[in-house]
PDB file of C-alpha atoms in Angstrom:
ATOM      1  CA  UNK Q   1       0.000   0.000   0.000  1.00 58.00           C
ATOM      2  CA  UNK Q   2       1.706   3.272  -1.343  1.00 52.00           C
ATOM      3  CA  UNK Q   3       0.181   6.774  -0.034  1.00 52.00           C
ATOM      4  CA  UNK Q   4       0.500   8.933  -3.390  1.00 50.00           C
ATOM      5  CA  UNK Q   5      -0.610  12.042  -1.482  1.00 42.00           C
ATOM      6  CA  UNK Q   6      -1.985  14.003   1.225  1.00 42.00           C
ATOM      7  CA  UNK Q   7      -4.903  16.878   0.602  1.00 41.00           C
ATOM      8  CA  UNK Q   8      -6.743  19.160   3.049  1.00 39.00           C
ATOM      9  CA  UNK Q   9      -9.835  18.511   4.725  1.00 40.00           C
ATOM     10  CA  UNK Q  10     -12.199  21.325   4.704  1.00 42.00           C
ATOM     11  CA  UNK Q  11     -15.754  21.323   6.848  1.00 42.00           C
ATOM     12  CA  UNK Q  12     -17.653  20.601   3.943  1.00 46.00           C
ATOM     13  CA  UNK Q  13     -15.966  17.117   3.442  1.00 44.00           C
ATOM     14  CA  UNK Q  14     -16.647  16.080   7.261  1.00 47.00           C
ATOM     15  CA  UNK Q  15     -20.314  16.737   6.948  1.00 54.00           C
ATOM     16  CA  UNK Q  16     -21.008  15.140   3.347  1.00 67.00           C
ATOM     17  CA  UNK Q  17     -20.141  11.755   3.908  1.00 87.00           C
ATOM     18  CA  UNK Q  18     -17.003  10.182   1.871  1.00 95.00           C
ATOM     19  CA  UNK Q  19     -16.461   9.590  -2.086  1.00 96.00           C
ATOM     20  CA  UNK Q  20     -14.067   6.896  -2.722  1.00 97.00           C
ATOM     21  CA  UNK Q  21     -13.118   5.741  -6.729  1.00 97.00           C
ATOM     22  CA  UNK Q  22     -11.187   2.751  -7.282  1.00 97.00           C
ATOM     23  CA  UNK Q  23     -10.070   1.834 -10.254  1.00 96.00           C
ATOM     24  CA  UNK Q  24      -7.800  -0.725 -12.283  1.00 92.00           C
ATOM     25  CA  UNK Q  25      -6.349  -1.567 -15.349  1.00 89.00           C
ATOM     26  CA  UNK Q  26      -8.824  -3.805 -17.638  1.00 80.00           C
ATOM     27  CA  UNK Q  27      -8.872  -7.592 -15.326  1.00 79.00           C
ATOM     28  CA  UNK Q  28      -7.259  -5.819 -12.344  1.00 86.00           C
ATOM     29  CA  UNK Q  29     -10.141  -6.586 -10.345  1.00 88.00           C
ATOM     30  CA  UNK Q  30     -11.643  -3.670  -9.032  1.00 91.00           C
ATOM     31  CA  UNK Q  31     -14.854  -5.422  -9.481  1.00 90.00           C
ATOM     32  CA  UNK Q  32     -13.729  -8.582  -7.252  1.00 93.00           C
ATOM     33  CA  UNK Q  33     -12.919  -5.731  -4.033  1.00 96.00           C
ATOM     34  CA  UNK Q  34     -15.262  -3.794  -3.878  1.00 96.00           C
ATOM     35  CA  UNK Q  35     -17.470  -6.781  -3.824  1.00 95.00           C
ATOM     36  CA  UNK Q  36     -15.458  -7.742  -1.038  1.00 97.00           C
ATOM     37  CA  UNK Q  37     -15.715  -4.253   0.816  1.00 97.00           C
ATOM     38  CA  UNK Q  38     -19.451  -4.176   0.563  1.00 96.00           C
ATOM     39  CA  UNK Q  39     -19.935  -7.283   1.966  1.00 96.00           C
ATOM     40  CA  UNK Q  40     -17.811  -6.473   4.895  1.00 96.00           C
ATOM     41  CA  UNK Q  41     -19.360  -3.268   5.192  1.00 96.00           C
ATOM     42  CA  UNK Q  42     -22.947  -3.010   4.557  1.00 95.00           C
ATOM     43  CA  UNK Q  43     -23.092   0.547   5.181  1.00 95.00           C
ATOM     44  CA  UNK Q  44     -20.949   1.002   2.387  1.00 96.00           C
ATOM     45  CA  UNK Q  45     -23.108   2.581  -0.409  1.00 96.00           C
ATOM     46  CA  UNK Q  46     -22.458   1.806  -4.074  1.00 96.00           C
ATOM     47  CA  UNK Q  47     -22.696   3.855  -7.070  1.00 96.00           C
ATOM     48  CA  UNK Q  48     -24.345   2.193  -9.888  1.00 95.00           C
ATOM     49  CA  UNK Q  49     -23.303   3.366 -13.120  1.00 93.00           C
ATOM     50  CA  UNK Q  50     -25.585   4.083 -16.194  1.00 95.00           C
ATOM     51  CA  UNK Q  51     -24.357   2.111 -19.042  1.00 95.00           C
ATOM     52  CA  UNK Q  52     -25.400   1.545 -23.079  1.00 96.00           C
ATOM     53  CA  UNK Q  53     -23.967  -1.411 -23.223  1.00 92.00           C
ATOM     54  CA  UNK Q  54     -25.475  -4.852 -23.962  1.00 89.00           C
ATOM     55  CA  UNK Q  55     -26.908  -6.972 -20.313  1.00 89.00           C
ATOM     56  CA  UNK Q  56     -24.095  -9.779 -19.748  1.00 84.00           C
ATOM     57  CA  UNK Q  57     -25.289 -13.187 -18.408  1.00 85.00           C
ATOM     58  CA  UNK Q  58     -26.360 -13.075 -14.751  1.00 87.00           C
ATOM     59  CA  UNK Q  59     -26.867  -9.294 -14.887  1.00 89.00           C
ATOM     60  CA  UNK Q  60     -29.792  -7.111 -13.350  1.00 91.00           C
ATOM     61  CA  UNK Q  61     -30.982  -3.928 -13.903  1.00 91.00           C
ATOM     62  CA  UNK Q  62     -30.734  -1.724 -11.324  1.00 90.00           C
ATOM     63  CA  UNK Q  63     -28.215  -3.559  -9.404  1.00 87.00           C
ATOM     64  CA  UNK Q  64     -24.966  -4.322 -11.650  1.00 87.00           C
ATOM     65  CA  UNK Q  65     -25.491  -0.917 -13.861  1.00 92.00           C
ATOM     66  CA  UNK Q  66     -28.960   0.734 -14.782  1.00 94.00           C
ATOM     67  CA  UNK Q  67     -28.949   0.349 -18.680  1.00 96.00           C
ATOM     68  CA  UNK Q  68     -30.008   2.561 -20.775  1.00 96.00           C
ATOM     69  CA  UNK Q  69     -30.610   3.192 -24.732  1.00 95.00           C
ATOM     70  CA  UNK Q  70     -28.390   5.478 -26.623  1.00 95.00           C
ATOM     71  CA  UNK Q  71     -31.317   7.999 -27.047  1.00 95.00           C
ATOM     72  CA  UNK Q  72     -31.840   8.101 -22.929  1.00 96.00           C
ATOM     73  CA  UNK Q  73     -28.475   8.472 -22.002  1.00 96.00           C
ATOM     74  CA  UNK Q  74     -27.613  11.151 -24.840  1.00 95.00           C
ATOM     75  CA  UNK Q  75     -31.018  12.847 -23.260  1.00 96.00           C
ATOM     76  CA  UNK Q  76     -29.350  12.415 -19.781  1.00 96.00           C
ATOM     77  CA  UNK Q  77     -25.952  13.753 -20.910  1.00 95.00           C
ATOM     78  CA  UNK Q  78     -28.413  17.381 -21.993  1.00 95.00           C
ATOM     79  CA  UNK Q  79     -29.724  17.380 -18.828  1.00 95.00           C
ATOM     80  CA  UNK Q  80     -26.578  17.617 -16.476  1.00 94.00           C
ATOM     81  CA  UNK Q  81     -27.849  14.056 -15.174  1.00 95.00           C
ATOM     82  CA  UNK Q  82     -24.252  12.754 -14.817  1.00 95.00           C
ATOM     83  CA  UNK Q  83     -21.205  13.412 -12.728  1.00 93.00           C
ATOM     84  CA  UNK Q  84     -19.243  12.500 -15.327  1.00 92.00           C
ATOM     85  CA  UNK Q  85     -19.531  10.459 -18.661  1.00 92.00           C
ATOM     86  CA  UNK Q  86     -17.492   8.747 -20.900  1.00 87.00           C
ATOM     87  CA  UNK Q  87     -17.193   6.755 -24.291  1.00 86.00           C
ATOM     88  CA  UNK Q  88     -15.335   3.397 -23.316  1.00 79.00           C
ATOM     89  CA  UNK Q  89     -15.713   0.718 -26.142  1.00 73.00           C
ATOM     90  CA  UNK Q  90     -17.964   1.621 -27.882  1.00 84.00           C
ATOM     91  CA  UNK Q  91     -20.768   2.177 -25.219  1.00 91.00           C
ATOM     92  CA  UNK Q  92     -21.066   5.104 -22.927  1.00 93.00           C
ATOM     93  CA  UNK Q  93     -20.976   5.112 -19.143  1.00 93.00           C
ATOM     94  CA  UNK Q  94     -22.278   7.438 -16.283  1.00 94.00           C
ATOM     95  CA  UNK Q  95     -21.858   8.208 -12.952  1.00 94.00           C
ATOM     96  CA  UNK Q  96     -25.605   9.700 -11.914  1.00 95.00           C
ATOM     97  CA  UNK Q  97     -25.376  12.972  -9.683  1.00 94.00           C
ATOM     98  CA  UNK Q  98     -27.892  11.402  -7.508  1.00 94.00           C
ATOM     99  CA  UNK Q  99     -26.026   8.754  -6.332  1.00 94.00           C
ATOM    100  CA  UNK Q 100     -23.538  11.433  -5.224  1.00 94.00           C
ATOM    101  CA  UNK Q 101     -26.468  13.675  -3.967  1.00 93.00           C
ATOM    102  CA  UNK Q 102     -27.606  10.364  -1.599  1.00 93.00           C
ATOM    103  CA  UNK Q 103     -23.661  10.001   0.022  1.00 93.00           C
ATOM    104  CA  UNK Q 104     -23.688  13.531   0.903  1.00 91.00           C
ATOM    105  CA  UNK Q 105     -27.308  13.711   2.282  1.00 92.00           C
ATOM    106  CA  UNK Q 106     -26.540  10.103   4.511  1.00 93.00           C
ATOM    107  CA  UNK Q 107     -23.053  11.086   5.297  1.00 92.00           C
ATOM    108  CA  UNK Q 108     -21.886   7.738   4.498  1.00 94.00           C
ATOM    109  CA  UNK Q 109     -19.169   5.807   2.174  1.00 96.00           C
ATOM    110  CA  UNK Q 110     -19.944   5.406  -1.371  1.00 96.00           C
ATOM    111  CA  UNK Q 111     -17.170   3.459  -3.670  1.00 97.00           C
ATOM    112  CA  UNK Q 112     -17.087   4.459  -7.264  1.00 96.00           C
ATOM    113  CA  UNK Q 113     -16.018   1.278  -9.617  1.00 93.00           C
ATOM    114  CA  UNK Q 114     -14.277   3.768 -12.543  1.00 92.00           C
ATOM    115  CA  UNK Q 115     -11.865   3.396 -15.105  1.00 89.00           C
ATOM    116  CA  UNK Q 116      -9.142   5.882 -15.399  1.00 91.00           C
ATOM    117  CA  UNK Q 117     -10.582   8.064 -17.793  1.00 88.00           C
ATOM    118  CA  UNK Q 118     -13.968   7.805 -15.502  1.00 90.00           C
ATOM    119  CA  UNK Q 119     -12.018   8.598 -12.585  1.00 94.00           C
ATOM    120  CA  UNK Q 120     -10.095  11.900 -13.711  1.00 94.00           C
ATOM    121  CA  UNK Q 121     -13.600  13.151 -14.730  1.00 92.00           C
ATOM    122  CA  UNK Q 122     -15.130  12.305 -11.268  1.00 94.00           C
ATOM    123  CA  UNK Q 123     -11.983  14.001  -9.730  1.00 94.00           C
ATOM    124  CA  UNK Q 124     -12.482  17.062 -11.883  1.00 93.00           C
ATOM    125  CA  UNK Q 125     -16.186  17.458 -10.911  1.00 91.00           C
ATOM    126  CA  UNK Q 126     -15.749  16.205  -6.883  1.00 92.00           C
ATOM    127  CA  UNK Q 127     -12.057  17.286  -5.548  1.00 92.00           C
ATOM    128  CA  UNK Q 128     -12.704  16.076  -2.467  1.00 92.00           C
ATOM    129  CA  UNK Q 129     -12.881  12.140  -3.692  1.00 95.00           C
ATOM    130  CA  UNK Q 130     -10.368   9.657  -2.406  1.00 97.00           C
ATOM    131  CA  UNK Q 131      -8.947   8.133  -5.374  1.00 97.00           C
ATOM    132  CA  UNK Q 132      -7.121   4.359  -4.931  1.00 98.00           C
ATOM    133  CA  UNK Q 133      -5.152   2.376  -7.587  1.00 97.00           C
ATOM    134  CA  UNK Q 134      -5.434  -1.367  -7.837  1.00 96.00           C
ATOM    135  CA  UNK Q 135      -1.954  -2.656  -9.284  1.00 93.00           C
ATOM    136  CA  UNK Q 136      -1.339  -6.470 -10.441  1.00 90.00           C
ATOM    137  CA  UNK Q 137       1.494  -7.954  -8.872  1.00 88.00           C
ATOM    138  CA  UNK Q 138       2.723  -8.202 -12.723  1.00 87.00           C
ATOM    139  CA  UNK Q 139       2.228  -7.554 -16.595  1.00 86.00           C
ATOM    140  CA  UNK Q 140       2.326 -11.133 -16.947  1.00 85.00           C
ATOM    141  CA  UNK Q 141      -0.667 -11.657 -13.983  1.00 82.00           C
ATOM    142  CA  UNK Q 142      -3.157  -9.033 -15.176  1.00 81.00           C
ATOM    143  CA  UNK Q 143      -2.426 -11.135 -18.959  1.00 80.00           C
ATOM    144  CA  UNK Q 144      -3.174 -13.847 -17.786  1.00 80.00           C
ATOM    145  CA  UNK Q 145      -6.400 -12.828 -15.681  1.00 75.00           C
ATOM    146  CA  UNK Q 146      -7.571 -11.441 -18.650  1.00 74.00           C
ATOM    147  CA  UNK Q 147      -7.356 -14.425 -20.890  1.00 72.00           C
ATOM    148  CA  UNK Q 148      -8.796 -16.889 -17.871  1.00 72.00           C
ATOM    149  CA  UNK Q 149     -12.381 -14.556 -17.957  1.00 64.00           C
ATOM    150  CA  UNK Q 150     -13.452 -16.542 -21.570  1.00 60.00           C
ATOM    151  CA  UNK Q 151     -15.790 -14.539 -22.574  1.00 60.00           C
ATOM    152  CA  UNK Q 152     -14.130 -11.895 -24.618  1.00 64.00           C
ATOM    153  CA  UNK Q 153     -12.794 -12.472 -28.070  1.00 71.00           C
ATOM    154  CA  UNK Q 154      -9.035 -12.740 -29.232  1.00 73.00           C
ATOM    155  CA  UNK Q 155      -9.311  -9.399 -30.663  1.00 75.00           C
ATOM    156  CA  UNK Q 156     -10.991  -7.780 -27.411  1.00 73.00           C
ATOM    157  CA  UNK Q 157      -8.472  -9.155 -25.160  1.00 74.00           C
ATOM    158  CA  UNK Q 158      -5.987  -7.564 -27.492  1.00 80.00           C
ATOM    159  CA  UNK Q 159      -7.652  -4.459 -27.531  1.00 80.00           C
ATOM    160  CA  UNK Q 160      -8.074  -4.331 -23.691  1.00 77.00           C
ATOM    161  CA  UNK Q 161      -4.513  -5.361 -23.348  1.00 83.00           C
ATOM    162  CA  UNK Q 162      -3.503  -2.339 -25.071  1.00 83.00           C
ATOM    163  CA  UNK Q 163      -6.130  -0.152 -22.886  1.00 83.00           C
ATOM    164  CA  UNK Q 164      -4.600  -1.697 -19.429  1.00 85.00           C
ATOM    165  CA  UNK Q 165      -1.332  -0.458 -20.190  1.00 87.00           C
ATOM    166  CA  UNK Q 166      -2.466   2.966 -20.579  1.00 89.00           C
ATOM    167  CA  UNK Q 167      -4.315   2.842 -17.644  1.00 91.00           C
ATOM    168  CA  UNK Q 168      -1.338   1.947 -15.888  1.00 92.00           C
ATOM    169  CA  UNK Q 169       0.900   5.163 -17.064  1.00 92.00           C
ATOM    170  CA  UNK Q 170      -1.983   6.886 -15.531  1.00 94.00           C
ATOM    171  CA  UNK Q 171      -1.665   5.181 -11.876  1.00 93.00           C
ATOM    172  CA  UNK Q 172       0.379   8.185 -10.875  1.00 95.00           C
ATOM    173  CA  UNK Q 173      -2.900  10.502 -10.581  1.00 96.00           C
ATOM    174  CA  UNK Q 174      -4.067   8.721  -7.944  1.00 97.00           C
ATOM    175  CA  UNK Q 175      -3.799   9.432  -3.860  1.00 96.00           C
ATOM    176  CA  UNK Q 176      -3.016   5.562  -3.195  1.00 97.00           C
ATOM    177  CA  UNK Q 177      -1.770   2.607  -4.886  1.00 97.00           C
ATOM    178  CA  UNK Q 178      -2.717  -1.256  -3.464  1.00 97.00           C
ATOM    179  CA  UNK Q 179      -0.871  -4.348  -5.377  1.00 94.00           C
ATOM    180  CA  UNK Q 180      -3.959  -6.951  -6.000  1.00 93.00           C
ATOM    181  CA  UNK Q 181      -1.838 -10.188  -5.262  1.00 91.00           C
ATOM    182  CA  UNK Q 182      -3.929 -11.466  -2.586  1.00 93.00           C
ATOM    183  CA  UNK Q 183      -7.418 -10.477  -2.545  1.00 94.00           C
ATOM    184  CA  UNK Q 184      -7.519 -10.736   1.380  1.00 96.00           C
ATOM    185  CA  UNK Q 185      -5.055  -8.008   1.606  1.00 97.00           C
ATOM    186  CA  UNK Q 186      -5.838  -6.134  -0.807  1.00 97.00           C
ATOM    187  CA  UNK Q 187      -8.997  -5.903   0.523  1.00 97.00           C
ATOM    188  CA  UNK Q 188      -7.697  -5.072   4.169  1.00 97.00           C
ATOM    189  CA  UNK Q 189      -5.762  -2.414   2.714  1.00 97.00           C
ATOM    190  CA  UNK Q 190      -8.569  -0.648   1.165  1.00 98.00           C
ATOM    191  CA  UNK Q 191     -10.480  -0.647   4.592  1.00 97.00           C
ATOM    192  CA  UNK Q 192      -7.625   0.974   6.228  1.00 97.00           C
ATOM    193  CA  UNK Q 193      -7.449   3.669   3.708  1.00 97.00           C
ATOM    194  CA  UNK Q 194     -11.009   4.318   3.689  1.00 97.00           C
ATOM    195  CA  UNK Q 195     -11.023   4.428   7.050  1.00 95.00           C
ATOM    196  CA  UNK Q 196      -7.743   7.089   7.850  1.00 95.00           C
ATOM    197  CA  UNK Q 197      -9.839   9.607   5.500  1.00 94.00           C
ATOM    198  CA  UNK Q 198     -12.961   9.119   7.697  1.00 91.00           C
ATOM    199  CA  UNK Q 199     -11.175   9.890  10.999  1.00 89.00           C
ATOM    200  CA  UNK Q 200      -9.109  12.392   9.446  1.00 85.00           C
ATOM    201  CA  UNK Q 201     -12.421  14.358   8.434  1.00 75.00           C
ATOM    202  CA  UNK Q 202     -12.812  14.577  11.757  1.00 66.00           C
ATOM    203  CA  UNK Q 203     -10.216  15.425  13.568  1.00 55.00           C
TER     204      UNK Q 203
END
């Protein structure tokens, strides 16, 4: 667990509960933790992203993204619905304001599962977010992680192969990195830096 960096809490940030974003390169398993978190924590709140993309297997509405056609999330996007939004392969995905609107007004937790690009927008739009880094223990790990999932083509593997090692260069805008070798830890680690902001917001 590397500390990147250390920002000032003002007395708007102890009041409005706490924004945390974790993200990964593509199979990093940001996904995997913050499953973990939650069910350690079922205070925790999640934000559930908006999403064009196609339903996977297993998937429901509401609780994994809330999906959306083109046409109502291009309507959203006119609106000032969304935090932030983003193109990402092909389909477009939102954070909601409301979901930020419902941390501040129960003063609670709420993890962000964000990409890079997803992140830097939520960081633009919400300074006071605590940003963490998931890092594989190697290139040849997160490889392989990706190519044990099975349900992505050759070429998309490829494709998110190339992604994950831009996502990487861009670990260095975060407040925290965390190496995903064990999940246990990594886990454990999260918890303790989620839980130095929260007594540090009120100190």
């Amino acid at each position: 667990m590397t500390p990147k960096s250390k920002s000032t809490a003002g007395p708007d940030r102890r009041k409005s509960g706490l924004l945390v974003v974790i993200s990964a390169p593509s199979g990093g398993g940001k996904s995997t933790v913050i499953r973990k978190l939650r069910n350690k924590h079922p205070e925790y709140l999640y934000s559930i992203s908006a999403t064009t993309r196609q339903r996977r297997k297993g998937e429901r509405n509401g609780v994994h993204y809330h999906y959306m056609t083109r046409p109502e999330f291009e309507s959203s996007v006119k609106r000032n619905r969304f935090a932030e939004w983003a193109r990402v392969h092909d389909d477009y995905y939102g954070t909601p304001l409301a979901n930020i609107e419902r941390a501040r007004k129960l003063g609670k937790v709420m993890l962000f599962d964000l990409d890079v690009q997803g992140a830097a927008a939520l960081r633009r739009a919400e300074p006071s977010v605590v940003s963490i880094f998931l890092m594989p223990p190697s290139w040849e790990v997160l490889k392989s992680r990706l190519e044990a999932r099975g349900s992505e083509s050759d070429a998309q593997r490829r494709r998110r192969l190339t992604t994950a090692r831009t996502e990487l260069k861009r670990r260095f805008e975060y407040e925290y990195w965390v190496t995903n070798n064990r999940l246990a830890d990594c886990v454990s680690d999260c918890e303790a830096i989620i839980r130095a902001e929260q007594l540090r917001r009120i100190a």
